């Protein structure tokens, strides 16, 4: 879907010295659509048919690999905050990840699913034991304090500056809570010889202003956001790893 726009983005690369995009509102996809003040997601909102196709795609890929993903990290070691919240799935869509974690760890309680209100008002898959909190990770400081926070396939959608905004809204919730963990589920690129599928994913992200990152890029991004990596679980996994990070206080 995204790489199909590659030919129509040549002008973007020429105008920008063939540098990687650093602004989600000024990237190859927005150039191809003649929109300089809208992100990929903003443009989709104005294209109902394309948005429905994209939603179906997201609904499909959200299910793929979730079982394997949950096996990469010991969620049972997470400590809840004083209100009993053990994990907040930030931008968690319909709740596929939370459901799978609960299947594997049935004794765990205290899950929160966060996403935009329009998403949570739709057909979420979690039951009433999971708290639903509308949340915009760009415009609001994280309201749940001292818990653990899960970001699945969020940061690769955005350039570094936008990612730092997301991280800056998370950091205050973790401040003063040494047991609080940030868990980031993303593809971690190898330094050389990436697989064809990894290259394609990186190209797709490039078109909308995002990118897949290698270890050094993740270390820098998280370091700039005030975090440090504890461990990368499943490093080398062809689809996604889980980056475990803490606030660097």
C-alpha positions as MATLAB code, in Angstrom:
seq = 'XXXXXXXXXXXXXXXXXXXXXXXXXXXXXXXXXXXXXXXXXXXXXXXXXXXXXXXXXXXXXXXXXXXXXXXXXXXXXXXXXXXXXXXXXXXXXXXXXXXXXXXXXXXXXXXXXXXXXXXXXXXXXXXXXXXXXXXXXXXXXXXXXXXXXXXXXXXXXXXXXXXXXXXXXXXXXXXXXXXXXXXXXXXXXXXXXXXXXXXXXXXXXXXXXXXXXXXXXXXXXXXXXXXXXXXXXXXXXXXXXXXXXXXXX';
ca = [
       0.000    0.000    0.000;
       2.709    2.459    0.985;
       5.499    1.376   -1.325;
       3.020    1.703   -4.202;
       3.511    5.460   -3.799;
       7.285    5.205   -4.259;
       7.346    6.440   -7.866;
       5.237    9.497   -7.071;
       7.611   10.531   -4.268;
      10.715   11.116   -6.395;
      10.156   14.863   -6.241;
      10.215   14.723   -2.459;
      13.648   13.124   -2.401;
      15.026   15.649   -4.894;
      13.696   18.593   -2.889;
      15.111   17.258    0.364;
      18.558   16.209   -0.772;
      17.667   12.511   -0.575;
      17.672   12.718    3.236;
      15.399   10.664    5.445;
      12.200   12.507    6.417;
      12.251   14.060    9.879;
       8.695   15.377    9.995;
       5.536   13.256    9.767;
       3.772   16.220    8.121;
       6.452   16.531    5.448;
       7.280   13.057    4.194;
       7.083   11.186    0.871;
       3.464   10.109    1.424;
       2.251   13.632    2.197;
       4.225   14.965   -0.785;
       2.563   12.445   -3.108;
      -0.854   13.637   -1.913;
      -0.016   17.343   -2.041;
      -0.548   17.728    1.700;
       2.267   19.445    3.586;
       0.459   20.021    6.884;
      -1.045   16.564    7.437;
       0.467   13.261    8.530;
      -0.205    9.902    6.885;
      -2.882    9.218    9.501;
      -4.491   12.636    9.011;
      -4.696   12.035    5.276;
      -6.268    8.606    5.782;
      -8.966   10.197    7.935;
      -9.985   12.249    4.895;
     -10.154    9.135    2.666;
     -12.946    6.903    4.052;
     -12.518    3.990    1.629;
      -8.754    3.848    2.094;
      -9.186    4.173    5.849;
     -11.456    1.124    5.928;
      -8.858   -0.885    4.000;
      -6.175    0.279    6.428;
      -8.318   -0.658    9.439;
      -8.837   -4.148    8.021;
      -5.097   -4.454    7.484;
      -4.336   -3.365   11.062;
      -6.967   -5.751   12.428;
      -5.256   -8.596   10.565;
      -1.647   -7.836   11.484;
      -2.587   -7.128   15.116;
      -3.382  -10.816   15.537;
      -0.322  -12.142   13.724;
       2.563  -13.074   15.978;
       0.897  -12.086   19.251;
       1.310  -15.558   20.764;
       5.015  -15.613   19.900;
       5.423  -12.044   21.129;
       4.070  -12.811   24.584;
       6.580  -15.669   24.872;
       9.517  -13.270   24.514;
       9.103  -11.612   27.916;
       8.180  -12.757   31.427;
       5.167  -10.539   32.070;
       4.653  -12.333   35.378;
       7.586  -10.456   36.912;
       5.942   -7.050   36.474;
       4.954   -5.287   39.695;
       1.634   -3.396   39.907;
       1.369    0.196   41.082;
      -0.332    1.100   44.351;
      -3.733    1.078   42.627;
      -3.115   -2.460   41.395;
      -2.507   -1.624   37.731;
       0.121   -4.017   36.395;
       0.210   -3.094   32.690;
      -1.021   -0.257   30.503;
      -1.229   -1.089   26.791;
      -0.720    2.344   25.217;
      -2.305    2.623   21.786;
      -3.372   -0.986   22.221;
      -6.207   -0.988   19.693;
      -8.809   -3.661   20.322;
      -6.801   -5.419   23.034;
      -5.206   -8.403   21.288;
      -2.006   -8.192   23.341;
      -3.756   -7.879   26.700;
      -5.982  -10.840   25.894;
      -3.001  -13.022   25.015;
      -1.071  -11.988   28.137;
      -4.111  -12.861   30.255;
      -4.347  -16.237   28.523;
      -0.728  -17.030   29.371;
      -0.809  -15.435   32.843;
      -4.372  -16.006   34.097;
      -3.370  -14.997   37.625;
      -2.437  -11.456   36.531;
      -4.935   -8.698   37.270;
      -4.966   -4.965   36.714;
      -4.811   -4.265   32.977;
      -5.562   -0.948   31.274;
      -6.218   -0.558   27.546;
      -5.579    2.927   26.163;
      -6.287    4.293   22.719;
      -8.170    7.146   21.085;
     -11.798    7.399   22.151;
     -13.034    6.530   18.660;
     -11.107    3.240   18.885;
     -12.296    2.320   22.369;
     -15.890    3.157   21.443;
     -15.680    0.476   18.758;
     -15.660   -3.280   19.115;
     -12.843   -3.875   21.620;
     -12.116   -7.504   22.443;
     -11.366   -7.252   26.160;
     -13.885   -7.946   28.922;
     -15.019   -5.713   31.780;
     -12.028   -6.652   33.949;
      -9.828   -4.524   31.683;
     -10.160   -0.791   32.282;
     -10.579    1.344   29.150;
      -9.028    4.822   29.221;
      -9.197    7.143   26.191;
      -5.705    8.534   25.664;
      -3.831   10.526   23.019;
      -0.123    9.831   23.479;
       0.851   13.043   21.672;
      -1.270   15.505   23.604;
      -1.606   14.142   27.152;
       0.713   13.163   29.975;
       0.182    9.523   30.924;
      -2.572    9.520   33.600;
      -1.750    6.116   35.125;
       1.238    6.550   37.426;
       3.902    4.083   38.517;
       2.772    1.112   36.436;
       4.310   -0.648   33.425;
       3.680    0.544   29.881;
       3.521   -1.414   26.643;
       3.955    0.119   23.187;
       3.451   -2.292   20.306;
       4.361   -1.096   16.820;
       3.853    2.553   17.764;
       7.238    4.249   17.558;
       8.202    2.876   14.143;
       5.336    4.909   12.664;
       7.006    8.190   13.607;
      10.244   10.161   13.175;
      12.462   10.689   16.203;
      11.015   14.077   17.184;
       7.476   12.692   17.362;
       8.700    9.638   19.286;
      10.329   11.935   21.830;
       6.972   13.635   22.362;
       5.386   10.249   23.084;
       8.211    9.348   25.471;
       8.083   12.733   27.201;
       4.412   12.130   27.984;
       5.258    8.738   29.494;
       8.295    9.722   31.548;
       6.496   11.692   34.303;
       4.323    8.656   35.095;
       7.434    6.558   35.720;
       9.417    9.143   37.682;
      10.149    7.997   41.215;
       9.002    4.442   40.489;
      12.124    2.271   40.030;
      10.098   -0.887   39.344;
       8.193    0.787   36.497;
       9.031   -0.628   33.075;
       8.565    0.588   29.516;
       8.148   -2.348   27.124;
       8.480   -1.578   23.422;
       7.570   -4.240   20.884;
       9.254   -3.446   17.586;
      11.388   -4.977   14.896;
      15.053   -4.370   15.798;
      17.067   -4.197   12.604;
      20.434   -5.951   12.370;
      23.437   -3.748   11.620;
      23.990   -5.566    8.323;
      22.287   -7.990    5.953;
      18.650   -7.371    6.936;
      16.093   -9.795    5.553;
      13.988   -8.772    2.527;
      10.897   -8.511    4.752;
      12.741   -6.211    7.175;
      13.868   -4.003    4.289;
      10.300   -3.801    2.964;
       8.966   -2.858    6.399;
      11.603   -0.150    6.739;
      10.732    1.218    3.287;
       7.041    1.317    4.189;
       7.809    3.274    7.339;
      10.165    5.588    5.448;
       7.371    6.652    3.101;
       5.229    7.926    6.013;
       8.090    9.525    7.942;
       8.783    6.654   10.313;
      11.511    4.023   10.347;
      12.619    0.709   11.712;
      15.650    1.057   14.003;
      18.735   -0.933   14.932;
      20.087   -1.312   18.472;
      22.190    1.856   18.346;
      19.243    3.897   17.065;
      16.992    2.554   19.819;
      19.631    3.334   22.434;
      19.960    6.903   21.179;
      16.223    7.511   20.867;
      15.471    6.183   24.326;
      18.500    7.936   25.797;
      17.373   11.250   24.319;
      13.970   10.607   25.892;
      15.457   10.028   29.343;
      15.319    6.235   29.316;
      17.898    3.465   29.301;
      17.604   -0.051   27.926;
      17.700   -2.889   30.453;
      17.502   -5.727   27.942;
      16.274   -6.497   24.446;
      14.273   -9.714   24.636;
      14.210  -11.799   21.479;
      16.933   -9.786   19.758;
      17.270  -11.118   16.234;
      13.643  -12.230   16.035;
      12.536  -11.757   12.406;
       9.311   -9.943   13.274;
       9.631   -8.161   16.623;
      11.597   -8.004   19.851;
      10.620   -6.536   23.207;
      12.826   -3.699   24.417;
      12.709   -3.409   28.208;
      13.607    0.087   29.413;
      13.526    2.125   32.610;
      13.594    5.833   33.305;
      17.213    6.948   33.657;
      17.013    8.770   36.985;
];
